[in-house]
Amino acid sequence: MSQRKMEESLQYSKLKDMADEKKLFLEKIIWVHHWTESLFSFRIERPNSFRFRSGEFIMIGLNDNKKPLLRAYSIVSPNWEEHLEFFSIKVPDGPLTSRLQHLKEGDHLFLGKKPTGTLVTDALKSGKRLFMVGTGTGLAPFLSVLRDPETHEKFDEIVLTHTVREEKELAYRSFLEKEIYSDEIFGELLGNRFTYYPTVTRSEFRTEGRITDRIRSGAFAKDLKLTSKKFNPQTDRVMVCGSMAFNKDMSSMLEEHGLKEGSNSTPGSFVIERAFVG
Ligand code: A2P
């Protein structure tokens, strides 16, 4: 065994011992993709026993001075996918993301054992249309929910909105505009039942401005050819994921429209979760 291989193997056993002691999985990174200088995605292998509901989050992290440093991350993958994908910002002085962004294929990450969260279709009453409204990395759980066949059984129409500052931050755009339609399972199913609605706030764009403003002004309803600019508490269900301020604004608006927040124990007409920042 080469010197380097020996060091890697020693390093792995140390991490594995720590993972076992803290009841965590230790999983290999199999793919890393940098969208911009501040956004990236990565995949890790999925342990056989790891089960989750599409839309949930889980703790992931690294060794920091002989202790696991963990943060909550929404799982981008749907619950049937073989690997686990995550979408992250890079915070220059963020204790975890400043290190995560340098990870490469073959490195290892800690993965928690207890996925949880409220951005799940279980926390919503049945309805006709599902709106998933997110900003920044708040897109992550929606990529999971969108690709779960159960979502399509539960709703006739699905709208996914993503608001970012600059157009280049529209991560997963080509997947949502094109590639998803050639997906074996979803291609046909999505057809004209799915709308991807990106908005950009700090540069020129076809659908410019905050999604909250576009909903209030009626521009959103006009673009989607909806009959009302208000959500309908009987038929519309909404999932919200973004910054604290965004979540607050969206929930006030939804409550004004007569929708009620739901949870796992008491399903409602909308659910909210903060987009996690490492
Ligand atoms: P804006 O550029 O007008 O602040 P951030 O990068 O700060 O997390 O924001 C991501 C996106 O979410 C930005 O486009 C930002 O718009 C938008 N945003 C931030 N706060 C709100 C809010 N309270 N309501 C609607 N959109 C928001």
JSON list of N, CA and C and ligand atoms in Angstrom, two decimals, residues 89 134-137 162-166 169 199-203 209-213 216 242-250 275 277, ligand 1:
[
{"chain": "A", "resi": 89, "resn": "ILE", "atom": "N", "xyz": [-25.20, 26.89, -0.46]},
{"chain": "A", "resi": 89, "resn": "ILE", "atom": "CA", "xyz": [-24.47, 28.12, -0.75]},
{"chain": "A", "resi": 89, "resn": "ILE", "atom": "C", "xyz": [-23.09, 27.97, -0.14]},
{"chain": "A", "resi": 134, "resn": "GLY", "atom": "N", "xyz": [-40.19, 29.28, -3.66]},
{"chain": "A", "resi": 134, "resn": "GLY", "atom": "CA", "xyz": [-38.92, 29.29, -2.93]},
{"chain": "A", "resi": 134, "resn": "GLY", "atom": "C", "xyz": [-37.97, 30.39, -3.38]},
{"chain": "A", "resi": 135, "resn": "THR", "atom": "N", "xyz": [-37.03, 30.73, -2.49]},
{"chain": "A", "resi": 135, "resn": "THR", "atom": "CA", "xyz": [-35.95, 31.65, -2.86]},
{"chain": "A", "resi": 135, "resn": "THR", "atom": "C", "xyz": [-34.62, 30.96, -2.57]},
{"chain": "A", "resi": 136, "resn": "GLY", "atom": "N", "xyz": [-33.61, 31.29, -3.37]},
{"chain": "A", "resi": 136, "resn": "GLY", "atom": "CA", "xyz": [-32.26, 30.78, -3.15]},
{"chain": "A", "resi": 136, "resn": "GLY", "atom": "C", "xyz": [-32.20, 29.26, -3.05]},
{"chain": "A", "resi": 137, "resn": "THR", "atom": "N", "xyz": [-31.51, 28.76, -2.00]},
{"chain": "A", "resi": 137, "resn": "THR", "atom": "CA", "xyz": [-31.40, 27.30, -1.85]},
{"chain": "A", "resi": 137, "resn": "THR", "atom": "C", "xyz": [-32.70, 26.67, -1.33]},
{"chain": "A", "resi": 162, "resn": "HIS", "atom": "N", "xyz": [-39.04, 29.99, -8.39]},
{"chain": "A", "resi": 162, "resn": "HIS", "atom": "CA", "xyz": [-37.71, 30.14, -7.80]},
{"chain": "A", "resi": 162, "resn": "HIS", "atom": "C", "xyz": [-37.25, 31.58, -7.99]},
{"chain": "A", "resi": 163, "resn": "THR", "atom": "N", "xyz": [-37.05, 32.30, -6.89]},
{"chain": "A", "resi": 163, "resn": "THR", "atom": "CA", "xyz": [-36.61, 33.70, -6.97]},
{"chain": "A", "resi": 163, "resn": "THR", "atom": "C", "xyz": [-35.17, 33.83, -6.50]},
{"chain": "A", "resi": 164, "resn": "VAL", "atom": "N", "xyz": [-34.37, 34.48, -7.32]},
{"chain": "A", "resi": 164, "resn": "VAL", "atom": "CA", "xyz": [-32.95, 34.70, -6.98]},
{"chain": "A", "resi": 164, "resn": "VAL", "atom": "C", "xyz": [-32.57, 36.14, -7.36]},
{"chain": "A", "resi": 165, "resn": "ARG", "atom": "N", "xyz": [-31.41, 36.58, -6.91]},
{"chain": "A", "resi": 165, "resn": "ARG", "atom": "CA", "xyz": [-30.97, 37.95, -7.22]},
{"chain": "A", "resi": 165, "resn": "ARG", "atom": "C", "xyz": [-30.55, 38.09, -8.68]},
{"chain": "A", "resi": 166, "resn": "GLU", "atom": "N", "xyz": [-29.66, 37.18, -9.13]},
{"chain": "A", "resi": 166, "resn": "GLU", "atom": "CA", "xyz": [-29.11, 37.25, -10.48]},
{"chain": "A", "resi": 166, "resn": "GLU", "atom": "C", "xyz": [-29.49, 36.00, -11.27]},
{"chain": "A", "resi": 169, "resn": "GLU", "atom": "N", "xyz": [-27.94, 32.60, -10.84]},
{"chain": "A", "resi": 169, "resn": "GLU", "atom": "CA", "xyz": [-28.24, 31.83, -9.62]},
{"chain": "A", "resi": 169, "resn": "GLU", "atom": "C", "xyz": [-29.44, 30.89, -9.78]},
{"chain": "A", "resi": 199, "resn": "THR", "atom": "N", "xyz": [-37.98, 33.80, -11.14]},
{"chain": "A", "resi": 199, "resn": "THR", "atom": "CA", "xyz": [-37.97, 35.27, -11.15]},
{"chain": "A", "resi": 199, "resn": "THR", "atom": "C", "xyz": [-36.63, 35.76, -10.61]},
{"chain": "A", "resi": 200, "resn": "VAL", "atom": "N", "xyz": [-36.19, 36.91, -11.15]},
{"chain": "A", "resi": 200, "resn": "VAL", "atom": "CA", "xyz": [-34.88, 37.46, -10.81]},
{"chain": "A", "resi": 200, "resn": "VAL", "atom": "C", "xyz": [-35.08, 38.89, -10.33]},
{"chain": "A", "resi": 201, "resn": "THR", "atom": "N", "xyz": [-34.44, 39.25, -9.21]},
{"chain": "A", "resi": 201, "resn": "THR", "atom": "CA", "xyz": [-34.76, 40.55, -8.59]},
{"chain": "A", "resi": 201, "resn": "THR", "atom": "C", "xyz": [-33.75, 41.66, -8.87]},
{"chain": "A", "resi": 202, "resn": "ARG", "atom": "N", "xyz": [-32.49, 41.30, -9.21]},
{"chain": "A", "resi": 202, "resn": "ARG", "atom": "CA", "xyz": [-31.51, 42.39, -9.29]},
{"chain": "A", "resi": 202, "resn": "ARG", "atom": "C", "xyz": [-30.87, 42.54, -10.66]},
{"chain": "A", "resi": 203, "resn": "SER", "atom": "N", "xyz": [-31.48, 41.97, -11.69]},
{"chain": "A", "resi": 203, "resn": "SER", "atom": "CA", "xyz": [-31.03, 42.24, -13.06]},
{"chain": "A", "resi": 203, "resn": "SER", "atom": "C", "xyz": [-32.22, 42.02, -13.97]},
{"chain": "A", "resi": 209, "resn": "GLY", "atom": "N", "xyz": [-38.47, 40.59, -10.59]},
{"chain": "A", "resi": 209, "resn": "GLY", "atom": "CA", "xyz": [-39.01, 41.02, -9.30]},
{"chain": "A", "resi": 209, "resn": "GLY", "atom": "C", "xyz": [-39.28, 39.89, -8.33]},
{"chain": "A", "resi": 210, "resn": "ARG", "atom": "N", "xyz": [-39.57, 40.28, -7.11]},
{"chain": "A", "resi": 210, "resn": "ARG", "atom": "CA", "xyz": [-39.86, 39.30, -6.06]},
{"chain": "A", "resi": 210, "resn": "ARG", "atom": "C", "xyz": [-41.16, 38.57, -6.39]},
{"chain": "A", "resi": 211, "resn": "ILE", "atom": "N", "xyz": [-41.21, 37.29, -6.10]},
{"chain": "A", "resi": 211, "resn": "ILE", "atom": "CA", "xyz": [-42.42, 36.52, -6.40]},
{"chain": "A", "resi": 211, "resn": "ILE", "atom": "C", "xyz": [-43.61, 37.08, -5.60]},
{"chain": "A", "resi": 212, "resn": "THR", "atom": "N", "xyz": [-43.33, 37.52, -4.37]},
{"chain": "A", "resi": 212, "resn": "THR", "atom": "CA", "xyz": [-44.41, 38.07, -3.54]},
{"chain": "A", "resi": 212, "resn": "THR", "atom": "C", "xyz": [-45.05, 39.28, -4.24]},
{"chain": "A", "resi": 213, "resn": "ASP", "atom": "N", "xyz": [-44.20, 40.14, -4.81]},
{"chain": "A", "resi": 213, "resn": "ASP", "atom": "CA", "xyz": [-44.72, 41.33, -5.51]},
{"chain": "A", "resi": 213, "resn": "ASP", "atom": "C", "xyz": [-45.48, 40.93, -6.77]},
{"chain": "A", "resi": 216, "resn": "ARG", "atom": "N", "xyz": [-48.88, 39.64, -5.72]},
{"chain": "A", "resi": 216, "resn": "ARG", "atom": "CA", "xyz": [-49.76, 40.74, -5.28]},
{"chain": "A", "resi": 216, "resn": "ARG", "atom": "C", "xyz": [-50.23, 41.60, -6.45]},
{"chain": "A", "resi": 242, "resn": "GLY", "atom": "N", "xyz": [-37.67, 29.58, 2.09]},
{"chain": "A", "resi": 242, "resn": "GLY", "atom": "CA", "xyz": [-36.73, 30.64, 1.76]},
{"chain": "A", "resi": 242, "resn": "GLY", "atom": "C", "xyz": [-36.21, 31.28, 3.03]},
{"chain": "A", "resi": 243, "resn": "SER", "atom": "N", "xyz": [-35.79, 32.55, 2.91]},
{"chain": "A", "resi": 243, "resn": "SER", "atom": "CA", "xyz": [-35.25, 33.25, 4.08]},
{"chain": "A", "resi": 243, "resn": "SER", "atom": "C", "xyz": [-36.38, 33.50, 5.09]},
{"chain": "A", "resi": 244, "resn": "MET", "atom": "N", "xyz": [-35.99, 33.87, 6.29]},
{"chain": "A", "resi": 244, "resn": "MET", "atom": "CA", "xyz": [-36.95, 34.15, 7.35]},
{"chain": "A", "resi": 244, "resn": "MET", "atom": "C", "xyz": [-37.95, 35.24, 6.90]},
{"chain": "A", "resi": 245, "resn": "ALA", "atom": "N", "xyz": [-37.42, 36.33, 6.32]},
{"chain": "A", "resi": 245, "resn": "ALA", "atom": "CA", "xyz": [-38.27, 37.46, 5.91]},
{"chain": "A", "resi": 245, "resn": "ALA", "atom": "C", "xyz": [-39.24, 37.02, 4.81]},
{"chain": "A", "resi": 246, "resn": "PHE", "atom": "N", "xyz": [-38.74, 36.23, 3.88]},
{"chain": "A", "resi": 246, "resn": "PHE", "atom": "CA", "xyz": [-39.58, 35.74, 2.78]},
{"chain": "A", "resi": 246, "resn": "PHE", "atom": "C", "xyz": [-40.70, 34.84, 3.32]},
{"chain": "A", "resi": 247, "resn": "ASN", "atom": "N", "xyz": [-40.32, 33.93, 4.21]},
{"chain": "A", "resi": 247, "resn": "ASN", "atom": "CA", "xyz": [-41.33, 33.02, 4.78]},
{"chain": "A", "resi": 247, "resn": "ASN", "atom": "C", "xyz": [-42.42, 33.80, 5.51]},
{"chain": "A", "resi": 248, "resn": "LYS", "atom": "N", "xyz": [-41.99, 34.85, 6.22]},
{"chain": "A", "resi": 248, "resn": "LYS", "atom": "CA", "xyz": [-42.95, 35.66, 6.97]},
{"chain": "A", "resi": 248, "resn": "LYS", "atom": "C", "xyz": [-43.92, 36.37, 6.02]},
{"chain": "A", "resi": 249, "resn": "ASP", "atom": "N", "xyz": [-43.36, 36.99, 4.98]},
{"chain": "A", "resi": 249, "resn": "ASP", "atom": "CA", "xyz": [-44.20, 37.70, 4.00]},
{"chain": "A", "resi": 249, "resn": "ASP", "atom": "C", "xyz": [-45.17, 36.75, 3.31]},
{"chain": "A", "resi": 250, "resn": "MET", "atom": "N", "xyz": [-44.65, 35.59, 2.93]},
{"chain": "A", "resi": 250, "resn": "MET", "atom": "CA", "xyz": [-45.52, 34.63, 2.23]},
{"chain": "A", "resi": 250, "resn": "MET", "atom": "C", "xyz": [-46.61, 34.12, 3.15]},
{"chain": "A", "resi": 275, "resn": "ALA", "atom": "N", "xyz": [-35.11, 27.97, 4.56]},
{"chain": "A", "resi": 275, "resn": "ALA", "atom": "CA", "xyz": [-34.01, 27.38, 3.78]},
{"chain": "A", "resi": 275, "resn": "ALA", "atom": "C", "xyz": [-32.79, 27.39, 4.68]},
{"chain": "A", "resi": 277, "resn": "VAL", "atom": "N", "xyz": [-28.98, 27.37, 6.04]},
{"chain": "A", "resi": 277, "resn": "VAL", "atom": "CA", "xyz": [-27.71, 27.97, 5.65]},
{"chain": "A", "resi": 277, "resn": "VAL", "atom": "C", "xyz": [-26.62, 27.36, 6.51]},
{"chain": "B", "resi": 1, "resn": "A2P", "atom": "P1", "xyz": [-34.21, 40.99, -3.28]},
{"chain": "B", "resi": 1, "resn": "A2P", "atom": "O1", "xyz": [-33.09, 40.99, -4.26]},
{"chain": "B", "resi": 1, "resn": "A2P", "atom": "O2", "xyz": [-35.29, 42.00, -3.64]},
{"chain": "B", "resi": 1, "resn": "A2P", "atom": "O3", "xyz": [-33.78, 41.11, -1.85]},
{"chain": "B", "resi": 1, "resn": "A2P", "atom": "P2", "xyz": [-31.16, 36.33, -0.62]},
{"chain": "B", "resi": 1, "resn": "A2P", "atom": "O4", "xyz": [-30.06, 36.11, -1.62]},
{"chain": "B", "resi": 1, "resn": "A2P", "atom": "O5", "xyz": [-31.05, 37.60, 0.15]},
{"chain": "B", "resi": 1, "resn": "A2P", "atom": "O6", "xyz": [-31.40, 35.13, 0.25]},
{"chain": "B", "resi": 1, "resn": "A2P", "atom": "O7", "xyz": [-32.48, 36.49, -1.48]},
{"chain": "B", "resi": 1, "resn": "A2P", "atom": "C1", "xyz": [-32.84, 35.55, -2.45]},
{"chain": "B", "resi": 1, "resn": "A2P", "atom": "C2", "xyz": [-33.99, 36.11, -3.24]},
{"chain": "B", "resi": 1, "resn": "A2P", "atom": "O8", "xyz": [-35.13, 36.23, -2.38]},
{"chain": "B", "resi": 1, "resn": "A2P", "atom": "C3", "xyz": [-33.69, 37.50, -3.77]},
{"chain": "B", "resi": 1, "resn": "A2P", "atom": "O9", "xyz": [-34.11, 37.55, -5.10]},
{"chain": "B", "resi": 1, "resn": "A2P", "atom": "C4", "xyz": [-34.48, 38.39, -2.86]},
{"chain": "B", "resi": 1, "resn": "A2P", "atom": "O10", "xyz": [-34.96, 39.57, -3.46]},
{"chain": "B", "resi": 1, "resn": "A2P", "atom": "C5", "xyz": [-35.66, 37.53, -2.49]},
{"chain": "B", "resi": 1, "resn": "A2P", "atom": "N1", "xyz": [-36.26, 37.93, -1.21]},
{"chain": "B", "resi": 1, "resn": "A2P", "atom": "C6", "xyz": [-35.62, 38.22, -0.06]},
{"chain": "B", "resi": 1, "resn": "A2P", "atom": "N2", "xyz": [-36.47, 38.57, 0.91]},
{"chain": "B", "resi": 1, "resn": "A2P", "atom": "C7", "xyz": [-37.69, 38.50, 0.37]},
{"chain": "B", "resi": 1, "resn": "A2P", "atom": "C8", "xyz": [-39.00, 38.75, 0.87]},
{"chain": "B", "resi": 1, "resn": "A2P", "atom": "N3", "xyz": [-39.21, 39.15, 2.12]},
{"chain": "B", "resi": 1, "resn": "A2P", "atom": "N4", "xyz": [-40.04, 38.59, 0.02]},
{"chain": "B", "resi": 1, "resn": "A2P", "atom": "C9", "xyz": [-39.82, 38.20, -1.25]},
{"chain": "B", "resi": 1, "resn": "A2P", "atom": "N5", "xyz": [-38.62, 37.94, -1.78]},
{"chain": "B", "resi": 1, "resn": "A2P", "atom": "C10", "xyz": [-37.56, 38.09, -0.98]}
]
